[in-house]
Structures are given as structure tokens and as C-alpha cells.
Coordinates of C-alpha atoms in Angstrom, one line a residue:
Chain K
X1 CA 0.0 0.0 0.0
X2 CA 1.3 3.4 -1.0
X3 CA 0.0 6.8 -1.9
X4 CA 1.1 6.3 -5.6
X5 CA -1.1 3.2 -6.0
X6 CA -3.9 3.7 -3.5
X7 CA -4.4 7.4 -3.7
X8 CA -3.8 7.8 -7.5
X9 CA -7.0 9.9 -7.8
X10 CA -6.5 12.0 -4.6
X11 CA -4.1 14.7 -5.7
X12 CA -5.9 17.4 -3.7
X13 CA -6.0 15.2 -0.5
X14 CA -2.3 14.6 -0.8
X15 CA -1.7 18.3 -1.5
X16 CA -3.8 19.3 1.6
X17 CA -2.3 16.5 3.9
X18 CA 1.3 17.4 3.2
X19 CA 0.5 21.1 3.7
X20 CA -1.2 20.3 7.0
X21 CA 1.9 18.3 8.0
X22 CA 4.1 21.3 7.3
X23 CA 1.7 23.5 9.3
X24 CA 2.0 21.1 12.3
X25 CA 5.8 21.5 12.2
X26 CA 5.5 25.2 12.0
X27 CA 3.0 25.2 14.9
X28 CA 5.4 23.0 16.9
X29 CA 8.3 25.4 16.3
X30 CA 6.1 28.3 17.4
X31 CA 5.1 26.3 20.5
X32 CA 8.7 25.5 21.4
X33 CA 9.7 29.2 20.8
X34 CA 7.0 30.4 23.2
X35 CA 8.1 27.8 25.7
X36 CA 11.7 29.1 25.5
X37 CA 10.3 32.6 26.1
X38 CA 8.5 31.4 29.2
X39 CA 11.7 29.6 30.3
X40 CA 13.8 32.7 29.8
X41 CA 11.4 34.9 31.6
X42 CA 11.3 32.4 34.5
X43 CA 15.1 32.3 34.7
X44 CA 15.2 36.1 34.6
X45 CA 12.8 36.4 37.5
X46 CA 14.8 33.8 39.5
X47 CA 18.0 35.8 38.8
X48 CA 16.4 39.0 39.9
X49 CA 15.1 37.4 43.0
X50 CA 18.5 36.1 44.1
X51 CA 20.0 39.5 43.2
X52 CA 17.4 41.3 45.3
X53 CA 18.1 39.2 48.4
X54 CA 21.9 39.0 48.0
X55 CA 23.7 41.4 50.4
X56 CA 25.5 44.5 48.9
X57 CA 29.2 44.5 49.2
X58 CA 30.4 46.0 52.5
X59 CA 26.8 46.1 53.8
X60 CA 25.7 45.2 57.3
X61 CA 24.2 42.0 55.9
X62 CA 27.5 41.0 54.4
X63 CA 29.1 41.3 57.8
X64 CA 26.4 39.1 59.3
X65 CA 27.7 36.3 57.1
X66 CA 30.1 35.4 59.8
X67 CA 27.0 33.7 61.2
X68 CA 26.3 30.4 59.5
X69 CA 22.5 31.0 59.3
X70 CA 23.2 34.2 57.3
X71 CA 26.0 32.6 55.2
X72 CA 23.8 29.6 54.3
X73 CA 21.0 31.9 53.0
X74 CA 23.6 33.5 50.8
X75 CA 24.8 30.0 49.7
X76 CA 21.2 29.0 48.9
X77 CA 20.8 32.2 46.8
X78 CA 24.0 31.4 44.9
X79 CA 22.6 27.9 44.1
X80 CA 19.3 29.5 43.0
X81 CA 21.3 31.6 40.6
X82 CA 23.0 28.6 39.1
X83 CA 19.6 27.0 38.9
X84 CA 18.4 30.0 36.9
X85 CA 21.4 29.5 34.6
X86 CA 20.3 25.9 34.0
X87 CA 16.8 27.1 33.0
X88 CA 18.4 29.5 30.6
X89 CA 20.4 26.6 29.2
X90 CA 17.1 24.7 28.6
X91 CA 15.7 27.7 26.7
X92 CA 18.9 28.1 24.6
X93 CA 19.2 24.5 23.7
X94 CA 15.5 24.2 22.8
X95 CA 16.0 27.3 20.6
X96 CA 19.1 25.9 18.9
X97 CA 18.2 22.2 18.6
X98 CA 14.5 22.4 17.9
X99 CA 13.4 25.8 16.7
X100 CA 16.3 26.7 14.4
X101 CA 16.9 23.2 13.3
X102 CA 13.3 22.5 12.4
X103 CA 12.8 25.9 10.8
X104 CA 15.7 25.1 8.5
X105 CA 14.4 21.7 7.8
X106 CA 10.9 23.1 7.2
X107 CA 12.3 25.4 4.5
X108 CA 13.8 22.5 2.7
X109 CA 10.6 20.5 2.9
X110 CA 8.5 23.3 1.6
X111 CA 10.8 23.6 -1.4
X112 CA 10.8 19.9 -2.0
X113 CA 7.0 19.7 -1.7
X114 CA 6.6 22.6 -4.2
X115 CA 8.9 20.8 -6.7
X116 CA 6.9 17.5 -6.4
X117 CA 3.6 19.3 -6.8
X118 CA 4.7 21.4 -9.7
X119 CA 6.0 18.2 -11.5
X120 CA 2.6 16.6 -11.0
X121 CA 0.9 19.7 -12.4
X122 CA 3.3 19.6 -15.4
X123 CA 2.6 16.0 -16.1
X124 CA -1.2 16.6 -15.7
X125 CA -1.0 19.6 -18.2
X126 CA 1.0 17.6 -20.6
X127 CA -1.6 14.7 -20.6
X128 CA -4.4 17.2 -21.0
X129 CA -2.7 18.8 -23.9
X130 CA -2.2 15.4 -25.6
X131 CA -5.9 14.7 -24.9
X132 CA -6.9 17.9 -26.7
X133 CA -4.8 17.0 -29.7
X134 CA -6.5 13.5 -29.7
X135 CA -9.9 15.1 -29.4
X136 CA -9.1 17.5 -32.3
X137 CA -7.8 14.7 -34.5
X138 CA -10.8 12.5 -33.6
X139 CA -13.3 15.3 -34.5
X140 CA -11.5 16.0 -37.8
X141 CA -11.7 12.3 -38.7
X142 CA -15.5 12.3 -37.9
X143 CA -16.0 15.4 -40.0
X144 CA -14.0 14.2 -43.0
X145 CA -15.8 10.9 -43.1
X146 CA -19.1 12.7 -43.0
X147 CA -17.9 14.8 -46.0
X148 CA -16.6 11.7 -47.7
X149 CA -20.0 10.0 -47.1
X150 CA -21.9 12.9 -48.6
X151 CA -19.5 13.0 -51.7
X152 CA -20.1 9.3 -52.2
X153 CA -23.9 9.7 -51.9
X154 CA -23.7 12.6 -54.4
X155 CA -21.7 10.5 -56.8
X156 CA -24.2 7.6 -56.6
X157 CA -27.1 10.1 -57.1
X158 CA -25.4 11.7 -60.1
X159 CA -24.7 8.2 -61.6
X160 CA -28.5 7.4 -61.4
X161 CA -29.6 10.8 -62.8
X162 CA -30.7 10.4 -66.4
X163 CA -30.1 14.1 -67.1
X164 CA -26.5 14.0 -65.9
X165 CA -23.7 14.2 -68.3
X166 CA -20.9 11.6 -68.3
X167 CA -18.6 14.5 -67.3
X168 CA -20.8 15.2 -64.3
X169 CA -20.7 11.6 -63.2
X170 CA -16.9 11.4 -63.6
X171 CA -16.3 14.6 -61.6
X172 CA -18.6 13.4 -58.8
X173 CA -16.8 10.1 -58.6
X174 CA -13.4 11.8 -58.5
X175 CA -14.6 14.1 -55.8
X176 CA -15.9 11.1 -53.7
X177 CA -12.6 9.3 -54.2
X178 CA -10.6 12.3 -53.1
X179 CA -12.7 12.8 -50.0
X180 CA -12.4 9.2 -49.0
X181 CA -8.7 9.5 -49.3
X182 CA -8.5 12.5 -47.0
X183 CA -10.8 10.8 -44.5
X184 CA -8.6 7.7 -44.5
X185 CA -5.6 9.9 -43.7
X186 CA -7.5 11.6 -40.9
X187 CA -8.4 8.1 -39.5
X188 CA -4.7 7.1 -39.5
X189 CA -3.8 10.4 -37.8
X190 CA -6.5 9.8 -35.1
X191 CA -5.3 6.2 -34.6
X192 CA -1.7 7.5 -34.2
X193 CA -2.9 10.2 -31.7
X194 CA -4.9 7.7 -29.8
X195 CA -1.9 5.4 -29.5
X196 CA 0.2 8.3 -28.3
X197 CA -2.4 9.4 -25.8
X198 CA -2.9 5.9 -24.4
X199 CA 0.8 5.5 -24.0
X200 CA 1.1 8.8 -22.2
X201 CA -2.0 8.1 -20.1
X202 CA -0.5 4.8 -19.0
X203 CA 2.8 6.5 -18.2
X204 CA 1.0 9.2 -16.2
X205 CA -1.2 6.9 -14.1
X206 CA 1.1 4.0 -13.7
X207 CA 4.6 5.5 -13.6
X208 CA 4.8 9.3 -13.3
X209 CA 2.1 10.2 -10.8
X210 CA 2.7 7.1 -8.5
X211 CA 6.4 8.1 -8.4
X212 CA 5.5 11.7 -7.5
X213 CA 2.9 10.7 -4.9
X214 CA 5.3 8.2 -3.4
X215 CA 8.0 10.9 -3.2
X216 CA 5.5 13.0 -1.3
X217 CA 4.7 10.1 0.9
X218 CA 8.4 9.6 1.6
X219 CA 8.8 13.3 2.2
X220 CA 5.9 13.3 4.6
X221 CA 7.3 10.3 6.5
X222 CA 10.6 12.0 6.8
X223 CA 8.8 15.1 8.1
X224 CA 7.0 13.0 10.7
X225 CA 10.2 11.3 11.8
X226 CA 11.9 14.7 12.2
X227 CA 9.0 16.1 14.1
X228 CA 8.9 13.0 16.4
X229 CA 12.6 13.6 17.1
X230 CA 11.7 17.2 17.9
X231 CA 9.2 15.9 20.5
X232 CA 11.8 13.7 22.1
X233 CA 14.4 16.6 22.1
X234 CA 11.9 18.8 23.9
X235 CA 12.0 16.5 27.0
X236 CA 15.7 15.4 26.5
X237 CA 16.8 19.0 26.6
X238 CA 15.3 19.3 30.1
X239 CA 16.3 15.8 31.2
X240 CA 19.9 16.7 30.3
X241 CA 20.1 19.5 32.9
X242 CA 18.1 17.7 35.6
X243 CA 21.1 16.2 37.3
X244 CA 22.7 19.7 37.4
X245 CA 19.5 21.2 38.8
X246 CA 19.5 18.3 41.3
X247 CA 23.0 19.4 42.3
X248 CA 21.8 22.9 42.9
X249 CA 19.0 21.6 45.1
X250 CA 21.6 19.4 46.9
X251 CA 23.6 22.6 47.4
X252 CA 20.7 24.3 49.0
X253 CA 20.1 21.3 51.3
X254 CA 23.8 21.3 52.2
X255 CA 23.6 25.0 53.0
X256 CA 20.8 24.2 55.4
X257 CA 22.7 21.4 57.0
X258 CA 25.8 23.6 57.3
X259 CA 24.0 25.9 59.7
X260 CA 25.4 25.5 63.2
X261 CA 23.4 27.3 65.8
X262 CA 26.0 26.6 68.6
X263 CA 28.8 28.1 66.5
X264 CA 26.6 31.1 65.7
X265 CA 26.1 31.8 69.5
X266 CA 29.9 31.4 70.1
X267 CA 30.7 33.7 67.2
X268 CA 28.6 36.4 68.9
X269 CA 30.6 35.9 72.1
X270 CA 33.9 36.0 70.3
X271 CA 33.0 39.2 68.6
X272 CA 31.6 41.1 71.5
X273 CA 33.0 39.7 74.7
X274 CA 34.4 42.6 76.8
X275 CA 36.5 40.4 79.1
X276 CA 35.5 42.5 82.1
X277 CA 34.6 40.9 85.4
X278 CA 31.1 41.3 86.7
X279 CA 30.8 44.0 89.4
X280 CA 31.7 42.7 92.9
X281 CA 30.0 43.8 96.2
X282 CA 30.1 47.5 97.0
X283 CA 32.1 48.3 100.1
X284 CA 30.8 50.0 103.2
X285 CA 32.0 53.6 103.3
X286 CA 32.2 54.4 107.0
X287 CA 31.9 58.2 107.5
X288 CA 31.6 57.6 111.2
X289 CA 35.3 56.5 111.4
X290 CA 36.3 60.2 111.2
X291 CA 33.8 61.1 113.9
X292 CA 34.8 58.3 116.2
X293 CA 38.4 59.3 115.8
X294 CA 37.4 62.9 116.8
X295 CA 35.3 61.5 119.6
X296 CA 38.1 59.3 121.0
X297 CA 40.6 62.2 120.6
X298 CA 38.3 64.4 122.7
Chain N
X1 CA 30.8 29.6 77.1
X2 CA 27.4 31.1 77.0
X3 CA 25.8 34.6 76.6
X4 CA 24.8 34.8 80.3
X5 CA 28.4 34.4 81.4
X6 CA 30.5 35.9 78.6
X7 CA 28.2 38.6 77.3
X8 CA 26.9 39.7 80.8
X9 CA 27.6 43.3 80.0
X10 CA 26.3 43.2 76.3
X11 CA 22.6 43.6 76.7
X12 CA 22.3 45.9 73.6
X13 CA 24.4 43.6 71.5
X14 CA 22.2 40.6 72.5
X15 CA 19.1 42.8 71.9
X16 CA 20.3 43.8 68.4
X17 CA 21.6 40.3 67.5
X18 CA 18.3 38.6 68.3
X19 CA 16.4 41.3 66.4
X20 CA 18.7 40.8 63.4
X21 CA 18.0 37.0 63.6
X22 CA 14.2 37.6 63.5
X23 CA 14.7 40.0 60.6
X24 CA 16.6 37.3 58.7
X25 CA 13.7 34.8 59.2
X26 CA 11.3 37.5 58.1
X27 CA 13.4 38.2 55.0
X28 CA 13.7 34.5 54.2
X29 CA 9.9 34.1 54.4
X30 CA 9.5 37.1 52.0
X31 CA 12.1 35.6 49.7
X32 CA 10.2 32.2 49.6
X33 CA 6.9 34.0 49.1
X34 CA 8.4 35.8 46.1
X35 CA 9.7 32.5 44.8
X36 CA 6.3 30.9 45.0
X37 CA 4.8 33.9 43.1
X38 CA 7.4 33.3 40.3
X39 CA 6.6 29.6 40.4
X40 CA 2.9 30.2 40.2
X41 CA 3.4 32.7 37.3
X42 CA 5.6 30.2 35.5
X43 CA 3.0 27.4 36.0
X44 CA 0.3 29.7 34.7
X45 CA 2.2 30.6 31.6
X46 CA 2.9 26.9 30.9
X47 CA -0.8 26.1 31.4
X48 CA -1.8 28.9 29.0
X49 CA 0.7 27.7 26.5
X50 CA -0.7 24.2 26.5
X51 CA -4.2 25.5 26.3
X52 CA -3.4 27.8 23.4
X53 CA -1.9 24.9 21.4
X54 CA -4.5 22.2 22.3
X55 CA -7.1 21.6 19.6
X56 CA -10.6 22.8 20.2
X57 CA -13.3 20.2 20.5
X58 CA -14.6 19.1 17.1
X59 CA -12.0 21.3 15.3
X60 CA -10.1 20.2 12.2
X61 CA -7.0 19.9 14.4
X62 CA -8.8 17.4 16.6
X63 CA -9.7 15.3 13.6
X64 CA -6.1 15.3 12.6
X65 CA -5.3 13.4 15.8
X66 CA -6.0 10.1 13.9
X67 CA -2.4 10.8 12.8
X68 CA 0.2 9.8 15.4
X69 CA 2.3 12.9 14.8
X70 CA -0.6 15.1 15.6
X71 CA -1.8 12.9 18.5
X72 CA 1.7 12.8 20.0
X73 CA 1.9 16.6 20.0
X74 CA -1.4 16.6 22.0
X75 CA 0.1 14.0 24.3
X76 CA 3.1 16.2 24.9
X77 CA 0.9 19.1 25.6
X78 CA -1.0 17.1 28.2
X79 CA 2.3 16.1 29.9
X80 CA 3.3 19.8 29.9
X81 CA 0.0 20.6 31.6
X82 CA 0.8 18.0 34.3
X83 CA 4.3 19.5 34.5
X84 CA 2.7 22.9 35.2
X85 CA 0.6 21.3 37.9
X86 CA 3.8 20.0 39.6
X87 CA 5.3 23.5 39.5
X88 CA 2.1 24.8 41.2
X89 CA 2.5 22.1 43.8
X90 CA 6.0 23.3 44.5
X91 CA 4.6 26.8 45.0
X92 CA 1.8 25.6 47.3
X93 CA 4.0 23.4 49.4
X94 CA 6.6 26.1 49.8
X95 CA 3.8 28.5 50.9
X96 CA 2.3 26.0 53.4
X97 CA 5.5 24.4 54.8
X98 CA 7.8 27.4 54.8
X99 CA 6.0 30.7 54.6
X100 CA 3.0 30.0 56.8
X101 CA 4.9 27.8 59.2
X102 CA 7.8 30.2 59.7
X103 CA 5.5 33.2 60.0
X104 CA 3.6 31.5 62.8
X105 CA 6.9 30.5 64.4
X106 CA 8.2 34.0 64.0
X107 CA 5.2 35.4 65.9
X108 CA 5.9 33.1 68.8
X109 CA 9.6 34.0 68.8
X110 CA 8.9 37.7 68.7
X111 CA 6.6 37.3 71.8
X112 CA 9.2 35.2 73.6
X113 CA 12.0 37.7 72.9
X114 CA 9.8 40.5 74.1
X115 CA 9.1 38.6 77.4
X116 CA 12.8 37.9 78.0
X117 CA 13.9 41.5 77.3
X118 CA 11.1 43.0 79.4
X119 CA 12.1 40.7 82.3
X120 CA 15.7 41.9 81.9
X121 CA 14.5 45.5 81.9
X122 CA 12.4 44.8 85.0
X123 CA 15.4 43.3 86.8
X124 CA 17.6 46.2 85.8
X125 CA 15.0 48.7 87.0
X126 CA 14.6 46.9 90.3
X127 CA 18.4 46.9 90.9
X128 CA 18.6 50.6 90.0
X129 CA 15.8 51.4 92.4
X130 CA 17.5 49.5 95.2
X131 CA 20.7 51.4 94.3
X132 CA 18.9 54.7 94.7
X133 CA 17.6 53.6 98.1
X134 CA 21.1 52.7 99.1
X135 CA 22.5 55.9 97.8
X136 CA 19.8 57.8 99.7
X137 CA 20.5 55.9 102.9
X138 CA 24.3 56.4 102.5
X139 CA 23.8 60.1 101.9
X140 CA 21.6 60.4 105.0
X141 CA 24.2 58.6 107.1
X142 CA 26.9 60.9 105.8
X143 CA 24.7 64.0 106.5
X144 CA 23.6 62.8 109.9
X145 CA 27.2 62.0 111.0
X146 CA 28.2 65.5 109.9
X147 CA 25.4 66.9 112.0
X148 CA 26.4 64.7 115.0
X149 CA 30.0 65.8 114.5
X150 CA 29.0 69.4 114.6
X151 CA 26.8 68.8 117.7
X152 CA 29.7 67.1 119.4
X153 CA 32.1 69.9 118.5
X154 CA 29.5 72.4 119.8
X155 CA 29.1 70.5 123.1
X156 CA 32.9 70.4 123.5
X157 CA 33.1 74.1 122.7
X158 CA 30.4 74.9 125.2
X159 CA 32.1 72.8 127.8
X160 CA 35.3 74.9 127.4
X161 CA 33.3 78.2 127.3
X162 CA 33.7 80.0 130.7
X163 CA 30.6 82.1 130.0
X164 CA 28.4 79.0 129.4
X165 CA 26.0 78.0 132.1
X166 CA 25.8 74.4 133.3
X167 CA 22.4 74.3 131.7
X168 CA 23.9 75.3 128.3
X169 CA 26.6 72.6 128.7
X170 CA 24.0 69.9 129.7
X171 CA 21.7 70.9 126.7
X172 CA 24.6 70.8 124.2
X173 CA 25.7 67.4 125.5
X174 CA 22.2 66.0 125.3
X175 CA 21.9 67.4 121.7
X176 CA 25.2 65.8 120.8
X177 CA 24.2 62.5 122.3
X178 CA 20.9 62.5 120.5
X179 CA 22.5 63.4 117.1
X180 CA 25.1 60.6 117.6
X181 CA 22.2 58.2 118.3
X182 CA 20.4 59.2 115.1
X183 CA 23.6 59.0 113.1
X184 CA 24.2 55.5 114.5
X185 CA 20.7 54.5 113.4
X186 CA 21.4 55.8 109.9
X187 CA 24.7 53.9 109.8
X188 CA 22.8 50.7 110.6
X189 CA 20.2 51.5 108.0
X190 CA 22.9 52.2 105.4
X191 CA 24.7 48.9 106.3
X192 CA 21.4 47.0 105.9
X193 CA 20.6 48.7 102.5
X194 CA 24.2 47.9 101.4
X195 CA 23.7 44.3 102.3
X196 CA 20.4 44.2 100.5
X197 CA 21.9 45.9 97.4
X198 CA 24.9 43.6 97.3
X199 CA 22.7 40.6 97.6
X200 CA 20.4 41.9 94.8
X201 CA 23.4 42.9 92.6
X202 CA 24.8 39.4 93.0
X203 CA 21.5 37.9 92.2
X204 CA 21.2 40.2 89.1
X205 CA 24.7 39.6 87.6
X206 CA 25.2 36.0 88.6
X207 CA 21.7 34.5 88.4
X208 CA 18.9 36.6 86.9
X209 CA 20.6 38.2 83.9
X210 CA 22.6 35.1 82.9
X211 CA 19.4 33.1 83.0
X212 CA 17.6 35.6 80.7
X213 CA 20.6 35.9 78.4
X214 CA 20.9 32.2 78.2
X215 CA 17.2 31.9 77.5
X216 CA 17.7 34.4 74.6
X217 CA 20.6 32.4 73.4
X218 CA 18.5 29.2 73.5
X219 CA 15.7 31.0 71.7
X220 CA 18.2 32.3 69.0
X221 CA 19.6 28.8 68.6
X222 CA 16.1 27.4 68.1
X223 CA 15.4 30.1 65.6
X224 CA 18.6 29.2 63.7
X225 CA 17.7 25.5 63.7
X226 CA 14.2 26.3 62.4
X227 CA 15.5 28.6 59.7
X228 CA 18.1 25.9 58.7
X229 CA 15.2 23.5 58.4
X230 CA 13.5 26.1 56.2
X231 CA 16.5 26.2 53.9
X232 CA 16.4 22.4 53.6
X233 CA 12.6 22.4 53.0
X234 CA 13.1 24.9 50.2
X235 CA 15.1 22.3 48.1
X236 CA 13.2 19.3 49.5
X237 CA 9.9 20.7 48.2
X238 CA 11.2 20.7 44.7
X239 CA 13.2 17.4 45.1
X240 CA 9.9 15.8 46.2
X241 CA 8.2 16.5 42.8
X242 CA 11.3 15.9 40.6
X243 CA 10.4 12.2 40.1
X244 CA 6.9 13.2 38.9
X245 CA 8.4 15.9 36.7
X246 CA 10.7 13.3 35.4
X247 CA 7.7 11.1 34.6
X248 CA 6.1 14.0 32.6
X249 CA 9.3 14.3 30.6
X250 CA 9.3 10.6 30.0
X251 CA 5.8 10.9 28.8
X252 CA 6.8 13.5 26.3
X253 CA 9.7 11.3 25.1
X254 CA 7.2 8.4 24.9
X255 CA 4.9 10.6 22.8
X256 CA 7.8 11.2 20.5
X257 CA 8.6 7.5 20.2
X258 CA 5.0 6.6 19.7
X259 CA 4.9 8.5 16.4
X260 CA 4.8 6.1 13.5
X261 CA 5.3 7.7 10.1
X262 CA 4.4 4.5 8.2
X263 CA 1.0 4.2 10.1
X264 CA 0.3 7.9 9.4
X265 CA 0.7 7.3 5.6
X266 CA -1.5 4.2 5.8
X267 CA -4.2 6.2 7.8
X268 CA -4.4 8.7 5.0
X269 CA -4.9 5.8 2.5
X270 CA -7.6 4.2 4.7
X271 CA -9.4 7.4 5.0
X272 CA -9.3 8.6 1.4
X273 CA -8.9 5.6 -0.9
X274 CA -11.7 5.7 -3.5
X275 CA -11.2 2.1 -4.7
X276 CA -11.6 3.1 -8.3
X277 CA -9.4 1.5 -10.9
X278 CA -7.0 3.7 -12.8
X279 CA -8.3 4.7 -16.3
X280 CA -7.6 2.1 -19.0
X281 CA -6.8 2.8 -22.6
X282 CA -9.3 4.8 -24.6
X283 CA -10.9 2.8 -27.4
X284 CA -10.8 3.6 -31.1
X285 CA -14.1 5.1 -32.3
X286 CA -14.3 4.0 -36.0
X287 CA -16.7 6.4 -37.7
X288 CA -15.6 4.9 -41.0
X289 CA -17.4 1.6 -40.3
X290 CA -20.7 3.2 -41.4
X291 CA -19.2 4.6 -44.5
X292 CA -17.4 1.4 -45.4
X293 CA -20.7 -0.4 -44.9
X294 CA -22.4 2.1 -47.3
X295 CA -19.5 1.8 -49.7
X296 CA -19.7 -2.0 -49.7
X297 CA -23.5 -1.9 -50.3
X298 CA -23.1 0.5 -53.2

């Protein structure tokens, strides 16, 4: 079963079907392009988010990074930034390996389809032209035999006419003979045209058009294969970066595990311990000593 | 090493540090909230994309789905839609398990910190008040002993004065004795106040404040632990859905592999085959037969 044999009379269907196939590829390219835009936008938002929450150089927040719970937030932000980079990579690879690749392929297919269809049209026109010649030739043959018939009847009638001269009879017979000769030539021409047409028609239906339709089928099957590869690439592109995205997530988990609350408490002590002793008891200030002294001296 | 012992004189540092810790939790919650918004937005865009490219019910595109290369695009779109659902799940789980949870925890911590700081303030004020009493008592003692001294000197002077009456001498001595007695009582009061103050100061620096500072340290360490858990949850939430996202991607790959270009060609044949035979040779239409007959009859 192939299009050349089984769809020999479905030129328009094949024309439409192959167009619809190219349309699907075009649609898929557009779909992937829009996905890459979403992905780029997503990555950009993630990058802006990490930037917004990362401490400025020399800021108070940066100094806080001596505490592990601050430092780990910064580490997580950095991993998020790498994560965003991987989403950008997905967008870029989809654009390169699917959109650009399929668009190029699509151009070639469009050209190829156009060539096949124009060859089919040319073959069709050639057959039609031959048919017209045949029809013309056939009609001339019909007309000439009618004329020859009339000339023959006229000659017979003249021959039977008692008033006709011998010269009249001879002239009518010669006319009839000439007409029959012309008609015979037209018949031969018609027979030759018919043979030519039948040969061309056979060539058209059994060789030329099947070849063109099968080429279109082959083209369409190649298109389908390429498109199917494009579907697989769509997920492969993302699967490819998933381990790296997994590593970014591991990095965030590790940042969380690296937080040490005890060390953070000790870091505060190290930074701010004055080293002073706590105040000891106030001493008794005995004003009465002076007085007692005076009293005892008195 | 603990804050109560080593940072006994760093109330303001501890106050600021615990505030900065709560600020970091608040900042982290805000960060995660913004991430969930990005994630929701991303998911929404993916959903809109799949909707835009999915065929309408009963449309020409839906009918094309008898062809595997059209059907697989639809399958890939459906997987993308599930994918978007997983991104939404990430956003929802981050919101529930990090933002809402940490916000609630933050409220409790703020309350707890306020309680500890106000207890510290109360203890400080109480010690200051006791000190004022001590100071007051000490000054009275000083003043009264000065008065007693003066009275004693006056009595001595009167005793040596040859113009003074016995009554004057007796009165001055009584006055001096009374003043000394009052001063003695003030001295005792001062001694009692000093003992009270020293006891309270010891309690303040060696028991009460260390306890409060250590509670603040404990609170801050719990905050750091909780925040660290929040960091880990941030990546765990996404790690949790990664296998399902992987399955969506596998589904897209499978959709690509399910495409069968040969079957698609045959489906077109099945749908559009007319079953007609290709045209056979045109037959020769011999107009001359009639004429020949006529000729032979003549």
C-alpha cells in the first residue's frame, strides 16, 4: 500500500495533507519558541530574586555572614542563581536544537513539496494537452468521413440521374474518391494520436504520478520522523540539565545542613566579649570613722 | 561559654543580634513567598501555552489526531500541563510548609523575645531602684554624722566656754548624744541597705541576667535551627516533585517515540482511498465503419 497506487486519484487530498503536515511542524516550532520565552522569563525572574536578596558589598548584611545561618542563606541564593542558569540553558538548547533546526528543515521540505507538486501539475497539463490533440484529431476524422460519405452519396445520385452528363458523373466520382482518401488519412492520424495518448496516459497513471505521490509520501514520512525527534528533544533538553538542577538543590540542602546554631552563638561571644569581670560587692563607706576618731581624741 | 556568662555586659548587642535574627527569618519568608509567586506565574504561563496549542473540541485539528504525529503533540501538551501542575504544587507546598509555618513560628519568637527583654529590663530597674535607696541611705548617714560631729564639737566648745551656764553645757551634751544616736541608726540602715543591694546585685549579675541571656541564646539557637530546616525544605519541596516531573518528561519522550510515520501514511490511504481503478486505454471510435458499410453496399 502506498499513496502512488492507492491514492492515485487523490491529488488534492495529498496536497492538503502534506500542507497540514508542514503546518504542524510550523506550529510546533512556534510552540517551542513560546516555551523558551517562558523559560527565559522564569530564569530572569529567579535571577532578579537572588540579586534582590543578596547582600550588597560591604553592607551590614554581608558582615552578618560570619553567622552560619546568614551565610547559608547566601549559599542558597547562589545555588538558585546557578539553577536559573540551567533554566536559561534549557531555553537556549531548545531554541538551537529544535526551533532553528526544524525551521531550516521546514524550508527544505516546503521547497521539496513545491517541486513535487509542480512536477505533478506539469505531467497533468502535458496529458491534458495530448488529450486535446487527440480530441481534435478525432473530430477531424469524424467530420472528414461525413464529408466523404456525402460525396459518395452525391456520386451515386449523379450516376443514377438520367439528365446528368458523363462529365458530371466522372467529376462526382473523382470528388468522392478524393474525400475518401482525405478521410482515410484523418483516420490514420486519429489512430496514431490515440496510441500516443494511451501510452502517455499509462505512463501518467502507472509511472509518473505514482512516483511523485510516493515521493510526497516519503517526504511526509521524513517530516513525521523529524517532528517526532523534535518531540523527544523537547524533553531530552530538560532531562539533560536535571542532574545539574538536582545538584543545585543538593547545594541548598547542604547550605541548610551547614548551619550550626551553637557556633553562631559562640561567634557572637567571640566578637563582643568585653573580658570585664562582673561587678563585685560595693564596700561599706564608714563616714563615722572620722567622727569616732574625733570623739576618741576628745 | 554562654551569653549569660560571657556577654553579661552586652545587653544591647544581644538585643540587636536577636532582632537581626528575627529579621533574617522575616526576610527568608519574604524571599520564599516571592519565589512561590514566580513559580505560580511560571506554571500559569505553561498552562496557558498548552491550552493555546491544544485543539478545540470538534475542530479540524482534533480530527487530525488520527495521525500519530498530531496525537503525540497533543500527548506532549497534556504532559506539559501535568508538569505545570507540579510547579504549582511546589509553590503551594513552599507557601504552606515554609512561609505560613515560619511566619507563625516568628510570631511566637517575637513574643518570647519581648518577654525575655522585658524581664531583663524589670530586673535592671529593680536593681537601679535598690541602688537609689542605698545611695539615699548612704547620703543620709553621711549627712547625719556630719550633724552629729557638729553637735559634738559644739558641746565640746560649750564645755570649754567659761561664760556658758551648766544648763547650756548639759543641753549641748544631750543634743550631741541625740545626734550621735540618730547617726548610728542611719549607719545601721545604710549597712542594711548595702547588704540588701549587694545581695540583689549578685542575684542580678550571677543569676537573673545570665538566666535571661541564656534563654535568649537558647531562643536564638532554636530560631537558627528552624531557619536551617526552612532552607532544607526549600530544596526538598522541589526534590519531592522531581520524580513526577521526570515522569512528565518521560511521557513527552514516549509521545515522540509513539509517532509512526508509516502508520500515518496508511491512515491517509484508509481514509481517502476511492477504490476506483485507474483509467484504462481509450478505445478507437471508428466512424468509417458506417461509410465502409455504405460503400460495400453500393
